[in-house]
Coordinates of C-alpha atoms and ligand atoms in Angstrom, one line a residue:
X1 CA -181.2 -141.6 -43.4
X2 CA -181.0 -137.8 -43.4
X3 CA -179.9 -135.8 -40.4
X4 CA -181.5 -132.4 -39.8
X5 CA -178.7 -130.0 -39.0
X6 CA -177.6 -126.5 -39.4
X7 CA -175.4 -124.2 -41.5
X8 CA -174.2 -120.7 -41.2
X9 CA -175.9 -118.4 -43.7
X10 CA -175.0 -114.9 -42.6
X11 CA -172.6 -112.9 -40.5
X12 CA -172.1 -109.3 -39.3
X13 CA -170.1 -107.1 -36.9
X14 CA -170.2 -103.9 -34.9
X15 CA -167.4 -102.0 -33.4
X16 CA -167.6 -98.7 -31.4
X17 CA -166.1 -95.6 -33.0
X18 CA -163.5 -94.7 -30.3
X19 CA -160.1 -96.1 -31.3
X20 CA -157.7 -96.5 -28.4
X21 CA -154.1 -97.0 -29.6
X22 CA -151.1 -98.3 -27.8
X23 CA -149.7 -94.7 -28.0
X24 CA -152.8 -93.6 -25.9
X25 CA -151.8 -96.0 -23.1
X26 CA -148.1 -95.1 -23.5
X27 CA -149.1 -91.5 -22.8
X28 CA -150.6 -92.2 -19.4
X29 CA -149.3 -95.6 -18.2
X30 CA -145.8 -97.2 -17.7
X31 CA -146.0 -99.2 -20.9
X32 CA -145.0 -98.9 -24.5
X33 CA -146.2 -99.7 -28.0
X34 CA -143.2 -102.0 -28.4
X35 CA -144.1 -104.0 -25.2
X36 CA -147.7 -104.4 -26.1
X37 CA -147.0 -105.4 -29.7
X38 CA -144.3 -107.9 -28.8
X39 CA -146.2 -109.5 -25.9
X40 CA -149.7 -109.5 -27.4
X41 CA -149.8 -108.5 -31.1
X42 CA -152.4 -105.8 -30.2
X43 CA -152.1 -102.4 -31.9
X44 CA -155.4 -100.8 -31.1
X45 CA -158.9 -101.6 -29.7
X46 CA -162.3 -99.9 -29.6
X47 CA -164.1 -98.6 -26.6
X48 CA -167.8 -97.6 -26.3
X49 CA -171.4 -98.5 -26.8
X50 CA -173.4 -100.9 -24.7
X51 CA -173.5 -104.7 -25.0
X52 CA -177.0 -104.5 -26.3
X53 CA -176.4 -101.7 -28.8
X54 CA -173.4 -103.4 -30.3
X55 CA -175.2 -106.7 -30.3
X56 CA -178.2 -105.3 -32.1
X57 CA -176.0 -103.6 -34.8
X58 CA -174.1 -106.8 -35.4
X59 CA -177.3 -108.9 -35.4
X60 CA -179.0 -106.6 -38.0
X61 CA -175.9 -106.8 -40.2
X62 CA -175.9 -110.6 -40.0
X63 CA -179.6 -110.7 -40.9
X64 CA -178.9 -108.5 -43.9
X65 CA -176.1 -110.7 -45.0
X66 CA -178.4 -113.8 -44.8
X67 CA -181.2 -112.0 -46.6
X68 CA -183.6 -112.5 -43.8
X69 CA -186.1 -110.2 -41.9
X70 CA -186.0 -110.1 -38.1
X71 CA -189.5 -111.6 -38.1
X72 CA -188.1 -114.7 -39.7
X73 CA -185.8 -115.5 -36.8
X74 CA -187.3 -117.9 -34.3
X75 CA -184.6 -117.7 -31.5
X76 CA -181.9 -115.3 -30.4
X77 CA -178.9 -116.5 -28.4
X78 CA -176.6 -113.8 -27.0
X79 CA -173.2 -114.8 -25.7
X80 CA -171.9 -112.2 -23.2
X81 CA -169.9 -111.9 -20.0
X82 CA -170.7 -108.2 -19.7
X83 CA -174.5 -107.9 -19.5
X84 CA -175.9 -104.4 -19.4
X85 CA -178.2 -105.2 -16.5
X86 CA -178.2 -107.9 -13.8
X87 CA -181.7 -108.7 -14.8
X88 CA -183.4 -109.0 -17.3
X89 CA -181.0 -110.7 -19.8
X90 CA -179.4 -108.3 -22.3
X91 CA -180.9 -110.5 -25.0
X92 CA -184.3 -109.0 -24.1
X93 CA -183.1 -105.5 -25.0
X94 CA -181.5 -106.8 -28.2
X95 CA -184.7 -108.6 -29.1
X96 CA -186.6 -105.3 -28.8
X97 CA -184.0 -103.4 -30.8
X98 CA -184.0 -105.9 -33.7
X99 CA -187.5 -107.3 -33.5
X100 CA -186.8 -111.0 -33.7
X101 CA -189.6 -113.5 -33.0
X102 CA -189.5 -116.5 -30.6
X103 CA -187.3 -116.8 -27.5
X104 CA -184.2 -115.0 -26.5
X105 CA -181.6 -115.8 -23.8
X106 CA -178.1 -114.9 -22.7
X107 CA -175.4 -117.5 -22.3
X108 CA -172.2 -116.8 -20.4
X109 CA -169.2 -119.0 -20.9
X110 CA -166.8 -116.0 -20.8
X111 CA -164.5 -115.7 -23.8
X112 CA -165.4 -119.3 -24.9
X113 CA -169.1 -118.3 -25.0
X114 CA -169.6 -117.7 -28.7
X115 CA -168.8 -121.3 -29.7
X116 CA -170.9 -122.6 -26.8
X117 CA -173.8 -120.5 -28.2
X118 CA -173.2 -121.7 -31.7
X119 CA -173.3 -125.4 -30.5
X120 CA -176.4 -124.7 -28.4
X121 CA -178.1 -123.1 -31.4
X122 CA -177.2 -126.2 -33.5
X123 CA -178.9 -128.4 -30.9
X124 CA -182.0 -126.2 -30.9
X125 CA -182.2 -126.5 -34.7
X126 CA -182.1 -130.2 -34.4
X127 CA -185.1 -129.9 -32.0
X128 CA -187.1 -127.8 -34.4
X129 CA -186.0 -124.2 -34.6
X130 CA -185.4 -123.0 -38.2
X131 CA -183.5 -119.7 -38.1
X132 CA -181.4 -118.7 -35.1
X133 CA -179.5 -115.4 -34.6
X134 CA -176.3 -116.1 -32.6
X135 CA -174.6 -113.0 -31.3
X136 CA -171.4 -112.5 -29.3
X137 CA -171.2 -109.0 -27.7
X138 CA -169.0 -107.7 -24.9
X139 CA -168.0 -104.3 -23.4
X140 CA -164.9 -105.4 -21.5
X141 CA -163.7 -101.8 -21.1
X142 CA -166.5 -101.5 -18.4
X143 CA -164.9 -104.2 -16.2
X144 CA -161.2 -103.4 -16.9
X145 CA -159.2 -101.1 -14.6
X146 CA -157.8 -98.6 -17.1
X147 CA -155.0 -97.7 -14.7
X148 CA -153.7 -101.3 -14.5
X149 CA -151.3 -101.8 -17.3
X150 CA -151.3 -105.6 -17.1
X151 CA -155.0 -105.8 -18.1
X152 CA -155.9 -102.4 -19.6
X153 CA -154.0 -102.8 -22.8
X154 CA -155.5 -106.3 -23.6
X155 CA -159.3 -105.7 -23.8
X156 CA -161.8 -104.0 -26.1
X157 CA -165.5 -103.7 -26.9
X158 CA -167.3 -105.1 -29.9
X159 CA -169.9 -107.6 -31.3
X160 CA -170.2 -110.2 -34.0
X161 CA -173.1 -112.3 -35.1
X162 CA -174.0 -115.2 -37.3
X163 CA -177.3 -116.6 -38.7
X164 CA -177.8 -120.3 -38.4
X165 CA -180.5 -122.0 -40.5
X166 CA -181.8 -125.5 -40.6
X167 CA -180.2 -127.7 -43.2
X168 CA -182.4 -130.7 -43.8
X169 CA -179.9 -133.0 -45.5
X170 CA -176.9 -132.9 -43.1
X171 CA -175.3 -131.1 -40.2
X172 CA -172.6 -128.7 -41.2
X173 CA -171.4 -128.7 -37.6
X174 CA -169.1 -131.7 -38.0
X175 CA -168.0 -132.0 -34.3
X176 CA -167.8 -130.0 -31.1
X177 CA -166.1 -130.0 -27.7
X178 CA -167.2 -127.9 -24.8
X179 CA -165.4 -127.9 -21.5
X180 CA -164.6 -126.2 -18.2
X181 CA -162.1 -126.6 -15.4
X182 CA -163.7 -124.7 -12.5
X183 CA -160.6 -125.0 -10.4
X184 CA -159.1 -122.2 -12.5
X185 CA -161.6 -119.6 -11.5
X186 CA -159.1 -117.8 -9.2
X187 CA -156.7 -117.0 -12.1
X188 CA -159.2 -114.8 -14.0
X189 CA -162.4 -113.4 -12.5
X190 CA -164.4 -110.2 -11.9
X191 CA -166.5 -109.5 -8.8
X192 CA -169.9 -107.7 -9.2
X193 CA -169.1 -104.0 -9.7
X194 CA -165.4 -104.6 -9.7
X195 CA -162.6 -105.0 -12.2
X196 CA -161.0 -108.1 -13.8
X197 CA -158.2 -109.8 -11.8
X198 CA -155.9 -111.9 -13.8
X199 CA -152.7 -114.0 -13.4
X200 CA -151.6 -113.5 -17.0
X201 CA -148.9 -116.1 -17.2
X202 CA -151.0 -118.9 -15.8
X203 CA -153.9 -118.0 -18.1
X204 CA -151.5 -118.0 -21.0
X205 CA -150.1 -121.5 -20.2
X206 CA -153.6 -123.0 -19.6
X207 CA -155.0 -121.3 -22.7
X208 CA -152.5 -122.9 -25.0
X209 CA -153.0 -126.3 -23.4
X210 CA -156.8 -126.3 -23.6
X211 CA -156.8 -124.9 -27.1
X212 CA -154.6 -127.7 -28.4
X213 CA -156.4 -130.5 -26.5
X214 CA -159.9 -129.3 -27.6
X215 CA -158.9 -128.7 -31.2
X216 CA -157.4 -132.3 -31.3
X217 CA -160.6 -133.6 -29.9
X218 CA -162.8 -132.1 -32.6
X219 CA -160.4 -133.1 -35.3
X220 CA -160.5 -136.7 -34.1
X221 CA -164.3 -136.7 -33.8
X222 CA -164.7 -135.4 -37.3
X223 CA -162.0 -137.9 -38.6
X224 CA -160.0 -135.0 -40.0
X225 CA -156.4 -133.9 -39.6
X226 CA -155.0 -130.3 -39.4
X227 CA -154.3 -130.5 -43.1
X228 CA -158.0 -130.7 -43.8
X229 CA -158.6 -127.4 -42.0
X230 CA -158.9 -124.5 -44.5
X231 CA -159.3 -121.8 -41.8
X232 CA -158.6 -121.7 -38.1
X233 CA -160.8 -119.1 -36.2
X234 CA -159.3 -118.8 -32.7
X235 CA -160.4 -116.7 -29.8
X236 CA -158.4 -113.4 -30.2
X237 CA -156.7 -112.9 -26.8
X238 CA -153.0 -112.8 -27.6
X239 CA -151.2 -113.5 -30.9
X240 CA -148.5 -115.5 -29.0
X241 CA -151.2 -117.8 -27.5
X242 CA -152.5 -118.5 -31.0
X243 CA -149.0 -119.0 -32.5
X244 CA -148.1 -121.5 -29.7
X245 CA -151.3 -123.5 -30.2
X246 CA -151.1 -123.5 -33.9
X247 CA -147.5 -124.6 -33.9
X248 CA -148.5 -127.6 -31.7
X249 CA -151.5 -128.4 -34.0
X250 CA -149.6 -128.0 -37.2
X251 CA -151.8 -125.2 -38.5
X252 CA -150.0 -122.3 -40.3
X253 CA -150.7 -118.7 -39.4
X254 CA -151.6 -117.9 -43.0
X255 CA -154.6 -120.3 -42.5
X256 CA -155.7 -118.4 -39.4
X257 CA -158.1 -115.5 -39.0
X258 CA -156.6 -112.7 -37.0
X259 CA -158.2 -109.4 -36.1
X260 CA -156.8 -108.8 -32.6
X261 CA -154.3 -106.2 -33.8
X262 CA -157.3 -103.9 -34.4
X263 CA -159.7 -105.1 -31.7
X264 CA -157.8 -106.4 -28.7
X265 CA -159.6 -109.2 -26.8
X266 CA -163.3 -108.7 -27.3
X267 CA -164.4 -111.9 -25.4
X268 CA -167.6 -113.3 -27.0
X269 CA -167.2 -111.1 -30.0
X270 CA -163.7 -112.1 -31.0
X271 CA -164.6 -115.3 -32.9
X272 CA -167.4 -113.9 -35.0
X273 CA -165.4 -110.7 -35.7
X274 CA -162.5 -112.9 -37.0
X275 CA -164.9 -115.1 -39.0
X276 CA -166.6 -112.1 -40.6
X277 CA -163.3 -110.5 -41.5
X278 CA -162.2 -113.7 -43.2
X279 CA -165.6 -114.2 -45.0
X280 CA -165.7 -110.5 -46.1
X281 CA -162.2 -110.8 -47.5
X282 CA -163.1 -114.0 -49.5
X283 CA -160.8 -116.2 -47.5
X284 CA -163.5 -118.9 -47.2
X285 CA -165.0 -121.0 -50.0
X286 CA -167.8 -123.5 -50.2
X287 CA -166.9 -126.8 -48.6
X288 CA -164.1 -125.4 -46.5
X289 CA -163.6 -126.9 -43.0
X290 CA -163.4 -124.2 -40.4
X291 CA -161.9 -124.9 -37.0
X292 CA -163.3 -122.6 -34.2
X293 CA -161.4 -122.6 -31.0
X294 CA -162.3 -120.6 -27.9
X295 CA -161.1 -120.4 -24.3
X296 CA -161.8 -118.0 -21.4
X297 CA -162.3 -117.4 -17.7
X298 CA -163.7 -120.3 -15.9
X299 CA -161.6 -121.8 -17.3
X300 CA -163.9 -122.6 -20.2
X301 CA -163.0 -123.9 -23.7
X302 CA -165.0 -124.6 -26.8
X303 CA -164.1 -125.9 -30.2
X304 CA -166.2 -126.9 -33.3
X305 CA -165.5 -127.8 -36.9
X306 CA -168.0 -126.3 -39.3
X307 CA -168.2 -127.0 -43.0
X308 CA -168.8 -123.8 -44.9
X309 CA -172.0 -124.0 -46.9
X310 CA -173.6 -120.6 -47.4
X311 CA -175.6 -121.4 -50.5
Ligands
COA401 C1 -150.7 -110.5 -19.8 C2 -149.5 -110.9 -20.7 C3 -149.6 -110.2 -22.0 C4 -148.2 -110.6 -20.0 O1 -147.1 -111.1 -20.8 P1 -146.0 -111.9 -20.2 O2 -145.0 -112.1 -21.2 O3 -146.6 -113.2 -19.6 O4 -145.5 -111.0 -19.1 P2 -145.3 -111.3 -17.5 O5 -146.6 -111.5 -16.9 O6 -144.2 -112.3 -17.4 O7 -144.8 -109.9 -17.0 C5 -143.5 -109.4 -17.4 C6 -143.3 -108.0 -16.9 O8 -144.1 -107.1 -17.7 C7 -144.8 -106.2 -16.9 N1 -146.0 -105.7 -17.6 C8 -147.3 -106.2 -17.5 N2 -148.1 -105.5 -18.3 C9 -147.3 -104.5 -18.9 C10 -147.5 -103.5 -19.9 N3 -148.7 -103.3 -20.4 N4 -146.5 -102.8 -20.3 C11 -145.2 -103.0 -19.8 N5 -144.9 -103.9 -18.9 C12 -146.0 -104.7 -18.5 C13 -145.2 -107.0 -15.7 O9 -145.4 -106.1 -14.6 C14 -143.9 -107.8 -15.4 O10 -143.0 -107.0 -14.8 P3 -142.0 -107.6 -13.7 O11 -141.2 -108.6 -14.4 O12 -141.2 -106.4 -13.2 O13 -142.9 -108.1 -12.6 C15 -149.6 -112.5 -21.0 O14 -149.3 -113.2 -19.9 C16 -151.0 -112.9 -21.5 O15 -151.4 -112.4 -22.5 N6 -151.6 -113.8 -20.7 C17 -153.0 -114.2 -21.1 C18 -154.0 -113.2 -20.8 C19 -155.3 -113.4 -21.5 O16 -155.3 -113.7 -22.6 N7 -156.4 -113.2 -20.8 C20 -157.7 -113.4 -21.3 C21 -158.0 -114.8 -21.5 S1 -159.6 -115.0 -22.3

């Protein structure tokens, strides 16, 4: 019996032009490049653009990489926690900018959103869609108090996208795990029109725990061990969170995609930015098992193992 499933056939990114370095923060806040590097691993981040403009640029780049026209896409899923408007969904603006066919909707699971969107798209392909554009785009600089050193240095703007196409013979999404613990809302949230409020240390501890549990869950479901993972693509919030989770999982950092030194935490965009960077630098080969692992406000988490099969 064959199982209709999906595979990733294209990827693309977009980053705004304005580079904000640690030295820029050092010049106006009580912080230092040394502190930021040691505590987070972030060197610089990008500010600018709108969620829709970045999403459209990343989406177009992903379509080009897949060799598809916008008219060949039959669904657009945009993961974002920073929509440009309260209504309509930002995906409507993106649909108009790119020219995709079929439906479009936003999905918000905070920084875990991209893997949620990828899993939802995989389900929609099983139900009959053929080509789905999945985009993660966020402009966190809009909701970060740039005078609060404990959050300002962490976040940046950007977008990343993948194309998922139907794969008649088998599903390349081997396993997934989506979760939420709503009791953790108070440790990281943003009111309408306000700035993010965060208990950094608590978020750090919970993030490591949920990453490890969720990754173990998808490994077990797929009957794989960490040795079978060729590349870990984690949410890029803090290098120390990734190192702590990887150490517990037995995954070495040289098998891990990292871009946060240049992007900061870009929420929904961070996983496709890291995936694209690895793919563009030939770090992924046909048949590789990729472990995606996200977490975010909510507290949400999301993991999936995808077997790379572009051709
Ligand atoms: C925010 C974070 C970097 C702080 O690092 P930490 O090692 O936990 O630091 P602490 O919170 O213990 O704070 C230590 C001190 O550094 C200070 N500090 C905070 N930000 C600072 C900065 N940018 N520069 C210098 N000092 C800073 C704090 O005020 C605190 O000072 P105090 O001891 O006088 O009160 C870290 O907790 C973190 O990354 N948490 C997760 C955040 C996250 O990823 N959020 C998004 C999830 S999707």
